[in-house]
Amino acid sequence: MKITRVYTRTGDKGETSLVGGVRIKKSDIRLEAYGTVDELSAQLGMLVSMMEEGEERQMVVRVQNILFNVCTHLATDQSQTPLYPSARVPEEEVERLEERVDLLMKQLPERQGFILPGGCPAACQAHICRTVCRRAERRIAALAEVATVGTEVQQYVNRLSDYLFVLAKIINYNAGVSEVVWENACK
C-alpha cells in the first residue's frame, strides 16, 4: 500500500477510524490495545538494531511482521467488519515461538531463582520488550472482555513474552554477561 499523505486531519477531534471505517474515540480500549502492540513493535525495532545478524535477529523481525497482523486484528471491530486475511495470526506462529523458546532454553545453563532485568544493552532492551509485551497482553485481555478477539492473538502475545524473556537470557549468555539473581531484601 502506497502512502500518499501522512496527515488526514480526521483525528483532530479525538477520534480515529478502525479497519472498515468505523469511528471510535482515541481513548477506546481497542485503540489502547493495538497502540500498545504498535509500541511493542517499535521497541522490537530498537532491539533489532542492537542485535547481530543471525537467526534470532531474523526471528524478531518476523515477530514484528506478525504484530502487524495482530494490530490489524485488534483494529477490526468484528461485530461490524469481517476480518481481512491480513488480520489473522497463523496457528503455526504460536508453535514457532514455542519451538524457539525450547531451543534457546536447551542452550542455557540451568539456574535457580528469579533474575533482575539487566545485562548487556541488547538483553536490557529484550527485557523492556518483554514488559511492553505483557502490558499489551493485559490490554488485549481487557478488550477481549467486551469485544471479539481471536484466541490465537492472545496465545501469540502470551508466548511472545516468554520468548522475549528467554531471548534476553540467551543474549546475555552469548555476550558472557552474568545475570543478577534476585535476593529478597526483606528477609
mmCIF file of C-alpha atoms in Angstrom:
data_model
loop_
_atom_site.group_PDB
_atom_site.id
_atom_site.type_symbol
_atom_site.label_atom_id
_atom_site.label_comp_id
_atom_site.label_asym_id
_atom_site.label_seq_id
_atom_site.Cartn_x
_atom_site.Cartn_y
_atom_site.Cartn_z
ATOM 1 C CA MET A 1 0.000 0.000 0.000
ATOM 2 C CA LYS A 2 1.427 3.355 -1.012
ATOM 3 C CA ILE A 3 1.105 6.195 1.494
ATOM 4 C CA THR A 4 0.334 9.412 -0.340
ATOM 5 C CA ARG A 5 -0.206 11.669 2.664
ATOM 6 C CA VAL A 6 0.715 11.257 6.326
ATOM 7 C CA TYR A 7 -1.768 13.655 7.889
ATOM 8 C CA THR A 8 -5.515 13.432 7.261
ATOM 9 C CA ARG A 9 -6.891 15.824 9.897
ATOM 10 C CA THR A 10 -9.671 13.290 10.588
ATOM 11 C CA GLY A 11 -8.344 12.630 14.102
ATOM 12 C CA ASP A 12 -8.095 16.223 15.230
ATOM 13 C CA LYS A 13 -11.167 15.899 17.462
ATOM 14 C CA GLY A 14 -10.052 12.790 19.346
ATOM 15 C CA GLU A 15 -11.452 10.110 17.064
ATOM 16 C CA THR A 16 -9.897 7.647 14.646
ATOM 17 C CA SER A 17 -11.058 5.061 12.123
ATOM 18 C CA LEU A 18 -10.861 1.315 12.545
ATOM 19 C CA VAL A 19 -10.444 -1.168 9.737
ATOM 20 C CA GLY A 20 -13.668 -0.860 7.728
ATOM 21 C CA GLY A 21 -14.155 2.818 8.542
ATOM 22 C CA VAL A 22 -15.894 2.555 11.938
ATOM 23 C CA ARG A 23 -15.045 5.679 14.007
ATOM 24 C CA ILE A 24 -14.077 5.400 17.686
ATOM 25 C CA LYS A 25 -12.658 7.666 20.366
ATOM 26 C CA LYS A 26 -8.890 7.622 20.705
ATOM 27 C CA SER A 27 -9.394 6.773 24.376
ATOM 28 C CA ASP A 28 -11.158 3.494 23.473
ATOM 29 C CA ILE A 29 -9.748 0.264 24.951
ATOM 30 C CA ARG A 30 -9.409 -1.122 21.408
ATOM 31 C CA LEU A 31 -7.056 1.676 20.419
ATOM 32 C CA GLU A 32 -5.124 1.209 23.666
ATOM 33 C CA ALA A 33 -4.707 -2.490 22.835
ATOM 34 C CA TYR A 34 -3.390 -2.118 19.303
ATOM 35 C CA GLY A 35 -1.455 1.033 20.198
ATOM 36 C CA THR A 36 0.433 -0.939 22.842
ATOM 37 C CA VAL A 37 1.187 -3.665 20.289
ATOM 38 C CA ASP A 38 2.491 -0.939 17.959
ATOM 39 C CA GLU A 39 4.669 0.365 20.806
ATOM 40 C CA LEU A 40 5.994 -3.170 21.292
ATOM 41 C CA SER A 41 6.904 -3.375 17.615
ATOM 42 C CA ALA A 42 8.807 -0.086 17.874
ATOM 43 C CA GLN A 43 10.706 -1.384 20.918
ATOM 44 C CA LEU A 44 11.460 -4.569 18.986
ATOM 45 C CA GLY A 45 12.843 -2.398 16.189
ATOM 46 C CA MET A 46 15.276 -0.920 18.696
ATOM 47 C CA LEU A 47 16.218 -4.437 19.788
ATOM 48 C CA VAL A 48 16.830 -5.478 16.170
ATOM 49 C CA SER A 49 19.180 -2.510 15.742
ATOM 50 C CA MET A 50 21.249 -3.840 18.667
ATOM 51 C CA MET A 51 21.404 -7.462 17.529
ATOM 52 C CA GLU A 52 23.960 -9.130 15.317
ATOM 53 C CA GLU A 53 22.839 -10.814 12.113
ATOM 54 C CA GLY A 54 21.550 -14.305 12.752
ATOM 55 C CA GLU A 55 18.545 -16.486 13.457
ATOM 56 C CA GLU A 56 17.307 -14.589 16.494
ATOM 57 C CA ARG A 57 17.522 -11.230 14.743
ATOM 58 C CA GLN A 58 15.527 -12.699 11.844
ATOM 59 C CA MET A 59 13.035 -14.113 14.340
ATOM 60 C CA VAL A 60 12.494 -10.711 15.953
ATOM 61 C CA VAL A 61 11.864 -9.145 12.530
ATOM 62 C CA ARG A 62 9.404 -11.975 11.817
ATOM 63 C CA VAL A 63 7.668 -11.149 15.105
ATOM 64 C CA GLN A 64 7.364 -7.508 14.044
ATOM 65 C CA ASN A 65 5.645 -8.637 10.856
ATOM 66 C CA ILE A 66 3.227 -10.866 12.786
ATOM 67 C CA LEU A 67 2.496 -7.989 15.177
ATOM 68 C CA PHE A 68 1.275 -6.011 12.162
ATOM 69 C CA ASN A 69 -1.328 -8.766 11.697
ATOM 70 C CA VAL A 70 -2.164 -8.549 15.408
ATOM 71 C CA CYS A 71 -2.710 -4.788 15.137
ATOM 72 C CA THR A 72 -4.976 -5.261 12.122
ATOM 73 C CA HIS A 73 -6.928 -7.903 14.052
ATOM 74 C CA LEU A 74 -7.335 -5.628 17.068
ATOM 75 C CA ALA A 75 -8.252 -2.653 14.857
ATOM 76 C CA THR A 76 -11.165 -4.607 13.396
ATOM 77 C CA ASP A 77 -14.488 -4.459 15.237
ATOM 78 C CA GLN A 78 -15.686 -7.898 14.173
ATOM 79 C CA SER A 79 -19.275 -7.055 15.122
ATOM 80 C CA GLN A 80 -19.256 -4.598 12.206
ATOM 81 C CA THR A 81 -16.424 -5.621 9.867
ATOM 82 C CA PRO A 82 -15.213 -9.083 8.835
ATOM 83 C CA LEU A 83 -11.550 -9.909 9.440
ATOM 84 C CA TYR A 84 -9.252 -9.488 6.454
ATOM 85 C CA PRO A 85 -6.745 -12.302 5.832
ATOM 86 C CA SER A 86 -4.026 -9.860 6.975
ATOM 87 C CA ALA A 87 -5.710 -9.749 10.392
ATOM 88 C CA ARG A 88 -5.116 -13.403 11.136
ATOM 89 C CA VAL A 89 -2.240 -14.935 13.075
ATOM 90 C CA PRO A 90 -1.370 -18.322 11.581
ATOM 91 C CA GLU A 91 -1.526 -21.110 14.199
ATOM 92 C CA GLU A 92 1.982 -22.215 13.339
ATOM 93 C CA GLU A 93 3.351 -18.890 14.589
ATOM 94 C CA VAL A 94 2.449 -19.785 18.185
ATOM 95 C CA GLU A 95 4.177 -23.140 17.685
ATOM 96 C CA ARG A 96 7.187 -21.389 16.138
ATOM 97 C CA LEU A 97 7.608 -19.275 19.285
ATOM 98 C CA GLU A 98 7.314 -22.343 21.486
ATOM 99 C CA GLU A 99 9.955 -24.140 19.427
ATOM 100 C CA ARG A 100 12.326 -21.157 19.682
ATOM 101 C CA VAL A 101 11.835 -20.978 23.457
ATOM 102 C CA ASP A 102 12.574 -24.698 23.805
ATOM 103 C CA LEU A 103 15.622 -24.480 21.545
ATOM 104 C CA LEU A 104 17.095 -21.495 23.391
ATOM 105 C CA MET A 105 16.395 -22.982 26.816
ATOM 106 C CA LYS A 106 18.443 -26.070 25.861
ATOM 107 C CA GLN A 107 21.420 -23.778 25.198
ATOM 108 C CA LEU A 108 21.272 -22.130 28.625
ATOM 109 C CA PRO A 109 22.802 -23.432 31.837
ATOM 110 C CA GLU A 110 20.195 -24.319 34.442
ATOM 111 C CA ARG A 111 19.742 -21.585 37.050
ATOM 112 C CA GLN A 112 17.503 -21.253 40.017
ATOM 113 C CA GLY A 113 15.681 -18.160 41.174
ATOM 114 C CA PHE A 114 14.249 -15.016 39.669
ATOM 115 C CA ILE A 115 16.556 -12.724 37.738
ATOM 116 C CA LEU A 116 16.693 -8.954 37.701
ATOM 117 C CA PRO A 117 16.224 -7.445 34.245
ATOM 118 C CA GLY A 118 19.577 -6.262 33.004
ATOM 119 C CA GLY A 119 22.831 -7.310 31.430
ATOM 120 C CA CYS A 120 24.197 -6.116 28.122
ATOM 121 C CA PRO A 121 22.274 -3.388 26.255
ATOM 122 C CA ALA A 122 20.527 -5.788 23.839
ATOM 123 C CA ALA A 123 19.382 -8.032 26.713
ATOM 124 C CA CYS A 124 18.108 -4.971 28.601
ATOM 125 C CA GLN A 125 16.137 -3.984 25.504
ATOM 126 C CA ALA A 126 14.721 -7.517 25.238
ATOM 127 C CA HIS A 127 13.516 -7.181 28.848
ATOM 128 C CA ILE A 128 11.897 -3.828 28.002
ATOM 129 C CA CYS A 129 10.185 -5.513 25.063
ATOM 130 C CA ARG A 130 9.021 -8.304 27.382
ATOM 131 C CA THR A 131 7.410 -5.856 29.803
ATOM 132 C CA VAL A 132 5.704 -3.909 26.998
ATOM 133 C CA CYS A 133 4.513 -7.260 25.620
ATOM 134 C CA ARG A 134 2.990 -8.135 28.998
ATOM 135 C CA ARG A 135 1.214 -4.770 29.058
ATOM 136 C CA ALA A 136 -0.081 -5.410 25.535
ATOM 137 C CA GLU A 137 -1.340 -8.778 26.722
ATOM 138 C CA ARG A 138 -3.247 -7.117 29.573
ATOM 139 C CA ARG A 139 -4.771 -4.553 27.188
ATOM 140 C CA ILE A 140 -5.796 -7.310 24.777
ATOM 141 C CA ALA A 141 -7.356 -9.293 27.642
ATOM 142 C CA ALA A 142 -9.355 -6.217 28.653
ATOM 143 C CA LEU A 143 -10.548 -5.765 25.066
ATOM 144 C CA ALA A 144 -11.485 -9.455 24.873
ATOM 145 C CA GLU A 145 -13.858 -8.917 27.812
ATOM 146 C CA VAL A 146 -16.001 -6.552 25.723
ATOM 147 C CA ALA A 147 -15.283 -7.492 22.098
ATOM 148 C CA THR A 148 -14.329 -10.433 19.910
ATOM 149 C CA VAL A 149 -10.600 -11.137 19.934
ATOM 150 C CA GLY A 150 -9.218 -14.325 18.454
ATOM 151 C CA THR A 151 -7.697 -16.772 20.906
ATOM 152 C CA GLU A 152 -4.703 -17.135 18.577
ATOM 153 C CA VAL A 153 -3.912 -13.435 19.114
ATOM 154 C CA GLN A 154 -3.968 -13.854 22.880
ATOM 155 C CA GLN A 155 -1.887 -17.032 22.667
ATOM 156 C CA TYR A 156 0.663 -15.413 20.374
ATOM 157 C CA VAL A 157 1.234 -12.396 22.602
ATOM 158 C CA ASN A 158 1.462 -14.639 25.670
ATOM 159 C CA ARG A 159 4.102 -16.878 24.044
ATOM 160 C CA LEU A 160 5.911 -13.828 22.728
ATOM 161 C CA SER A 161 6.584 -12.550 26.233
ATOM 162 C CA ASP A 162 8.042 -15.965 27.110
ATOM 163 C CA TYR A 163 10.237 -15.849 24.012
ATOM 164 C CA LEU A 164 11.470 -12.349 24.888
ATOM 165 C CA PHE A 165 12.385 -13.475 28.411
ATOM 166 C CA VAL A 166 14.433 -16.371 27.083
ATOM 167 C CA LEU A 167 15.873 -14.177 24.331
ATOM 168 C CA ALA A 168 17.191 -11.741 26.953
ATOM 169 C CA LYS A 169 18.788 -14.664 28.783
ATOM 170 C CA ILE A 170 20.458 -16.077 25.655
ATOM 171 C CA ILE A 171 21.714 -12.645 24.589
ATOM 172 C CA ASN A 172 23.384 -12.202 27.982
ATOM 173 C CA TYR A 173 24.743 -15.754 27.905
ATOM 174 C CA ASN A 174 26.227 -15.342 24.420
ATOM 175 C CA ALA A 175 27.743 -11.991 25.463
ATOM 176 C CA GLY A 176 29.320 -13.601 28.530
ATOM 177 C CA VAL A 177 27.301 -11.384 30.874
ATOM 178 C CA SER A 178 26.099 -12.948 34.113
ATOM 179 C CA GLU A 179 22.534 -12.338 35.184
ATOM 180 C CA VAL A 180 21.823 -10.978 38.623
ATOM 181 C CA VAL A 181 19.637 -13.287 40.684
ATOM 182 C CA TRP A 182 17.043 -11.558 42.857
ATOM 183 C CA GLU A 183 17.872 -11.505 46.540
ATOM 184 C CA ASN A 184 14.987 -10.842 48.880
ATOM 185 C CA ALA A 185 15.925 -7.664 50.730
ATOM 186 C CA CYS A 186 13.013 -8.170 53.151
ATOM 187 C CA LYS A 187 14.448 -11.175 54.997
#
